[in-house]
Coordinates of C-alpha atoms and ligand atoms in Angstrom, one line a residue:
M11 CA 0.0 0.0 0.0
V12 CA 1.4 3.3 -1.1
E13 CA 1.4 6.2 1.4
M14 CA -0.5 9.4 0.8
P15 CA 1.8 12.2 -0.3
R16 CA 2.7 14.7 2.4
R17 CA 2.9 17.4 -0.3
V18 CA 1.1 17.8 -3.6
R19 CA 1.4 20.2 -6.6
V20 CA -1.7 22.2 -7.4
Y21 CA -1.4 22.8 -11.1
E22 CA -3.6 25.8 -12.0
V23 CA -5.3 25.7 -15.4
G24 CA -7.8 28.6 -15.0
P25 CA -6.1 31.2 -17.3
R26 CA -5.8 28.6 -20.1
D27 CA -8.4 25.9 -19.8
G28 CA -10.8 28.0 -17.7
L29 CA -10.9 31.0 -20.1
Q30 CA -10.3 29.5 -23.5
N31 CA -14.0 29.0 -24.3
E32 CA -15.2 32.3 -23.1
A33 CA -17.0 34.0 -26.0
A34 CA -16.6 37.7 -25.0
P35 CA -13.0 38.9 -25.3
I36 CA -11.2 39.3 -22.0
P37 CA -8.6 42.1 -22.0
T38 CA -5.0 41.0 -21.7
A39 CA -4.7 43.3 -18.6
T40 CA -7.5 41.3 -16.9
K41 CA -5.8 38.0 -17.6
R42 CA -2.5 39.4 -16.3
R43 CA -4.1 40.6 -13.1
F44 CA -5.8 37.3 -12.6
I45 CA -2.5 35.5 -12.9
E46 CA -0.8 38.0 -10.6
L47 CA -3.4 37.2 -8.0
L48 CA -2.8 33.4 -8.5
V49 CA 0.9 33.9 -8.0
A50 CA 0.2 36.0 -4.9
A51 CA -1.9 33.0 -3.6
G52 CA 1.2 30.8 -3.8
L53 CA 0.5 28.9 -7.1
R54 CA 3.8 28.2 -8.8
E55 CA 2.5 26.2 -11.8
I56 CA 0.0 28.1 -13.9
E57 CA -0.9 27.1 -17.4
A58 CA -1.0 30.6 -18.7
T59 CA -2.2 30.4 -22.3
S60 CA -2.0 28.6 -25.6
F61 CA 0.2 29.2 -28.7
V62 CA -2.3 27.7 -31.1
S63 CA -4.1 29.2 -34.1
P64 CA -5.9 32.4 -33.1
R65 CA -8.7 31.3 -35.4
A66 CA -9.1 28.0 -33.3
V67 CA -8.9 29.8 -29.9
P68 CA -9.5 33.5 -30.4
Q69 CA -9.7 34.1 -26.6
L70 CA -6.0 33.3 -26.2
A71 CA -4.8 35.1 -29.3
D72 CA -2.9 37.5 -27.1
A73 CA -0.5 34.8 -25.8
D74 CA 2.5 36.6 -27.4
K75 CA 1.7 39.7 -25.4
L76 CA 0.6 38.1 -22.2
L77 CA 3.3 35.5 -21.4
P78 CA 6.3 37.9 -21.4
S79 CA 4.4 40.3 -19.1
L80 CA 3.9 37.8 -16.2
P81 CA 5.6 37.9 -12.9
R82 CA 8.4 35.3 -12.5
P83 CA 9.2 34.7 -8.8
E84 CA 11.7 31.9 -8.0
G85 CA 10.5 28.5 -9.0
M86 CA 7.6 29.8 -11.2
R87 CA 6.5 27.7 -14.1
Y88 CA 4.1 28.8 -16.8
P89 CA 3.3 25.9 -19.1
V90 CA 1.7 26.9 -22.4
L91 CA -0.2 24.7 -24.8
V92 CA 1.5 24.1 -28.2
A93 CA 0.2 22.0 -31.1
N94 CA 2.7 22.5 -33.9
A95 CA 6.2 23.8 -34.7
R96 CA 4.9 27.3 -35.4
G97 CA 3.3 27.5 -32.0
L98 CA 6.5 26.2 -30.4
A99 CA 8.5 28.9 -32.1
R100 CA 6.1 31.6 -31.1
A101 CA 6.1 30.3 -27.5
G102 CA 9.9 30.4 -27.5
Q103 CA 9.9 34.0 -28.7
A104 CA 7.6 34.9 -25.9
G105 CA 9.9 33.4 -23.3
A106 CA 8.2 30.1 -22.7
R107 CA 10.2 27.5 -20.6
A108 CA 7.4 24.9 -20.2
M109 CA 5.0 23.4 -22.7
A110 CA 2.0 21.1 -22.7
V111 CA 0.7 19.0 -25.7
F112 CA -2.7 17.6 -25.9
T113 CA -3.8 14.2 -27.1
A114 CA -6.4 11.7 -25.9
A115 CA -7.3 8.1 -25.4
S116 CA -9.9 8.2 -28.1
D117 CA -9.4 8.6 -31.9
A118 CA -12.9 10.0 -32.3
F119 CA -12.1 12.7 -29.8
T120 CA -8.7 13.8 -31.3
Q121 CA -10.1 13.6 -34.8
R122 CA -12.9 16.0 -34.0
N123 CA -10.6 18.3 -31.9
I124 CA -7.3 18.4 -33.7
G125 CA -8.1 16.6 -36.9
L126 CA -5.7 13.7 -36.2
T127 CA -5.9 10.2 -34.9
V128 CA -4.2 9.5 -31.6
A129 CA -1.2 7.9 -33.4
E130 CA -1.0 10.8 -35.8
S131 CA -1.0 13.2 -32.9
L132 CA 1.8 11.4 -31.2
A133 CA 3.8 11.4 -34.5
T134 CA 3.1 15.2 -34.7
F135 CA 4.2 15.9 -31.1
G136 CA 7.3 13.8 -31.1
P137 CA 9.5 16.4 -32.8
L138 CA 7.9 19.2 -30.7
I139 CA 8.7 17.3 -27.4
H140 CA 12.2 16.6 -28.8
E141 CA 12.7 20.3 -29.6
A142 CA 11.4 21.4 -26.2
G143 CA 13.8 19.0 -24.5
H144 CA 16.6 20.4 -26.5
R145 CA 15.6 23.9 -25.2
T146 CA 15.5 22.4 -21.6
W147 CA 11.8 23.1 -21.3
W148 CA 9.6 21.2 -18.9
T149 CA 7.0 19.3 -20.8
R150 CA 3.7 17.7 -20.1
G151 CA 1.5 15.5 -22.2
Y152 CA -2.3 15.4 -21.7
V153 CA -4.2 12.1 -22.2
S154 CA -7.8 13.5 -22.5
T155 CA -10.9 11.4 -22.4
A156 CA -9.0 9.0 -20.1
F157 CA -12.3 7.7 -18.6
G158 CA -14.9 8.4 -21.2
C159 CA -15.3 9.9 -24.6
P160 CA -18.3 12.1 -25.7
Y161 CA -18.5 10.2 -29.0
T162 CA -17.6 6.6 -28.2
G163 CA -18.4 6.1 -24.5
R164 CA -16.3 4.4 -21.8
V165 CA -12.6 4.2 -22.4
D166 CA -10.5 1.1 -21.5
P167 CA -7.8 2.1 -19.0
A168 CA -5.3 0.1 -21.0
R169 CA -5.9 2.4 -23.9
A170 CA -5.2 5.6 -21.8
I171 CA -2.1 3.9 -20.3
G172 CA -0.8 3.0 -23.7
V173 CA -1.0 6.7 -24.8
A174 CA 0.7 7.8 -21.5
L175 CA 3.6 5.4 -22.1
A176 CA 4.0 6.6 -25.7
L177 CA 4.2 10.2 -24.4
L178 CA 6.8 9.3 -21.8
E179 CA 8.7 7.4 -24.5
L180 CA 8.7 10.7 -26.6
G181 CA 10.3 12.4 -23.6
V182 CA 7.6 14.3 -21.7
D183 CA 8.4 15.0 -18.0
E184 CA 4.8 14.4 -16.9
V185 CA 1.6 12.8 -18.2
C186 CA -1.8 14.0 -17.1
F187 CA -4.9 11.9 -17.4
G188 CA -7.9 14.1 -18.1
D189 CA -11.5 13.3 -17.3
T190 CA -12.6 15.6 -20.1
I191 CA -16.3 15.1 -19.8
G192 CA -16.4 14.5 -16.0
V193 CA -17.7 10.9 -16.0
G194 CA -15.0 9.1 -13.9
V195 CA -15.6 7.7 -10.4
P196 CA -13.0 6.7 -7.8
S197 CA -12.9 3.0 -8.6
Q198 CA -11.9 3.9 -12.2
V199 CA -9.2 6.2 -10.8
R200 CA -7.8 3.4 -8.7
D201 CA -7.9 1.1 -11.8
L202 CA -6.1 3.7 -13.9
T203 CA -3.5 4.6 -11.4
G204 CA -2.8 1.0 -10.5
G205 CA -2.6 0.0 -14.1
A206 CA -0.4 2.9 -15.0
L207 CA 2.1 2.2 -12.2
A208 CA 2.2 -1.5 -13.0
A209 CA 2.9 -0.6 -16.7
G210 CA 5.9 1.5 -15.6
V211 CA 4.5 5.1 -15.4
P212 CA 6.5 6.6 -12.6
L213 CA 4.3 7.9 -9.7
G214 CA 6.2 11.3 -9.7
R215 CA 5.4 11.8 -13.4
L216 CA 1.7 11.2 -13.1
A217 CA -1.0 13.9 -12.8
Y218 CA -4.8 14.0 -12.9
H219 CA -7.2 16.6 -14.4
F220 CA -10.6 16.0 -13.0
H221 CA -13.9 17.7 -13.9
D222 CA -16.7 18.2 -11.5
T223 CA -19.4 17.8 -14.1
R224 CA -21.2 15.1 -12.2
G225 CA -19.9 15.9 -8.7
T226 CA -17.1 13.3 -8.6
A227 CA -14.0 15.4 -8.9
L228 CA -12.9 15.6 -5.2
A229 CA -13.8 12.0 -4.6
N230 CA -11.5 11.2 -7.6
V231 CA -8.7 13.3 -6.1
V232 CA -8.9 11.3 -2.9
A233 CA -8.7 8.1 -4.9
G234 CA -5.6 9.4 -6.5
L235 CA -4.1 10.6 -3.2
E236 CA -4.6 7.2 -1.6
D237 CA -2.4 5.7 -4.3
G238 CA 0.3 8.4 -3.9
V239 CA -0.5 10.7 -6.8
A240 CA 0.9 14.1 -6.0
C241 CA -0.2 16.5 -8.8
F242 CA -3.8 17.6 -9.5
D243 CA -5.1 20.2 -11.9
A244 CA -7.7 22.8 -10.8
S245 CA -9.1 26.1 -12.1
T246 CA -9.6 29.0 -9.7
G247 CA -13.2 30.1 -9.6
G248 CA -14.2 26.8 -11.3
T249 CA -14.0 28.5 -14.7
G250 CA -14.2 26.3 -17.8
G251 CA -17.5 24.6 -18.0
C252 CA -18.0 21.3 -19.7
P253 CA -18.2 22.0 -23.5
Y254 CA -20.0 18.6 -23.9
A255 CA -22.6 19.4 -21.3
P256 CA -23.6 23.1 -21.8
G257 CA -24.2 24.9 -18.5
A258 CA -22.7 22.2 -16.4
A259 CA -19.5 22.4 -14.3
G260 CA -16.2 21.5 -15.8
N261 CA -12.9 22.0 -14.2
L262 CA -12.5 21.2 -10.5
A263 CA -12.2 24.6 -8.7
T264 CA -8.8 25.3 -7.1
E265 CA -10.5 26.6 -3.9
D266 CA -12.4 23.4 -3.5
L267 CA -9.2 21.4 -4.0
V268 CA -7.2 23.6 -1.6
Y269 CA -9.9 23.3 1.1
L270 CA -9.8 19.5 0.9
L271 CA -6.0 19.4 1.0
D272 CA -5.9 21.8 4.0
G273 CA -8.3 19.7 5.9
M274 CA -6.4 16.6 5.2
G275 CA -3.1 18.2 6.3
I276 CA -1.5 17.8 3.0
E277 CA 1.0 20.6 2.1
H278 CA 0.7 22.5 -1.2
G279 CA 1.9 26.1 -0.6
V280 CA -1.4 27.8 -1.7
Q281 CA -3.3 30.2 0.6
L282 CA -7.1 29.6 0.4
A283 CA -8.1 33.2 1.3
A284 CA -5.9 34.5 -1.5
V285 CA -7.2 32.0 -4.0
L286 CA -10.7 33.2 -3.1
D287 CA -9.6 36.8 -3.8
A288 CA -8.5 35.6 -7.3
A289 CA -11.7 33.6 -7.8
R290 CA -13.8 36.7 -6.9
Y291 CA -11.7 38.8 -9.3
I292 CA -12.3 36.5 -12.3
S293 CA -15.9 35.9 -11.4
R294 CA -16.5 39.7 -11.5
A295 CA -14.6 40.0 -14.7
L296 CA -16.7 37.3 -16.3
G297 CA -19.9 38.7 -14.8
R298 CA -20.9 35.3 -13.3
P299 CA -21.3 34.0 -9.8
L300 CA -18.6 31.6 -8.6
A301 CA -19.2 28.0 -9.7
S302 CA -17.3 26.5 -6.7
K303 CA -18.6 25.2 -3.5
V304 CA -16.0 26.9 -1.3
G305 CA -16.4 30.1 -3.3
R306 CA -20.0 30.2 -2.2
A307 CA -19.7 29.0 1.3
G308 CA -16.2 30.4 2.1
G309 CA -13.5 28.5 3.9
W310 CA -13.9 27.6 7.5
D311 CA -12.0 28.6 10.6
P312 CA -12.0 25.6 13.0
T313 CA -11.0 27.7 16.0
T314 CA -14.1 29.9 15.8
G315 CA -16.5 27.9 13.6
A316 CA -17.0 30.9 11.3
A317 CA -17.0 30.9 7.5
V318 CA -14.1 32.7 6.0
G319 CA -14.0 34.7 2.7
S320 CA -17.4 33.7 1.5
G321 CA -19.5 35.6 -1.0
T322 CA -18.8 37.4 -4.3
Ligands
MG403 MG1 -10.5 20.9 -18.1

């Protein structure tokens, strides 16, 4: 039995995954301020933006301006999403030092999203990962639809694990299994973690990206923790709804994850009250109430019994 990690990495995806599907343009200055607040809250891995076609993701078309303007305290990492050589070159010019690529465990999903089969996507990303390694960038590979696909249903964990192994073989520093449509449950997380470790995925190079679409995200985090997984994605304010279930929750909220980890006594370096400040900031900027549980209820001071930092 693996021990629970004493410390985990909270990998913030709000500025990229949370905002990318927002229809109304968000000013670059607002994105920068949001990220400054996240840095002030102690987050040190923030997926900042995407260097992909501005036609594909117009909301993140300001990546070249945004990335160089961000604060860089000691140990700060701003992974950016890249899909081709042109994007990698743009990212490099903007000062990127960390990159993420995005494939999936389902051909139907990658074909509709990036116009490639999974195998073709791996063939495309190989040279990019190699080039990033040559530049000494940190790299992550996403395995989306690791539990279920919106077009083909349940995904066999062996399939997700095979894609993760292929990404590691190509040289990524970390693989991240994504529950893209928020259908996974803890027993599936245990199966996937156990299978991945047995197949040779190192525990320290394994991360999870859960969605709270059906209310299972934190339960899934706990299932990961119990098997020693020590990196979880989250989006401050719970931004980034589920594109496959309009109006539903998507990304696990950072404040909900931090509350859980605080209560369990697991270290992470993030201050809940300051995350709630950042969550309120982005919620006001988007003109929507906070989607997170802790954003609505506030944190909780066990010495007084009072809610802390609640409300918008
Ligand atoms: Mg997501």
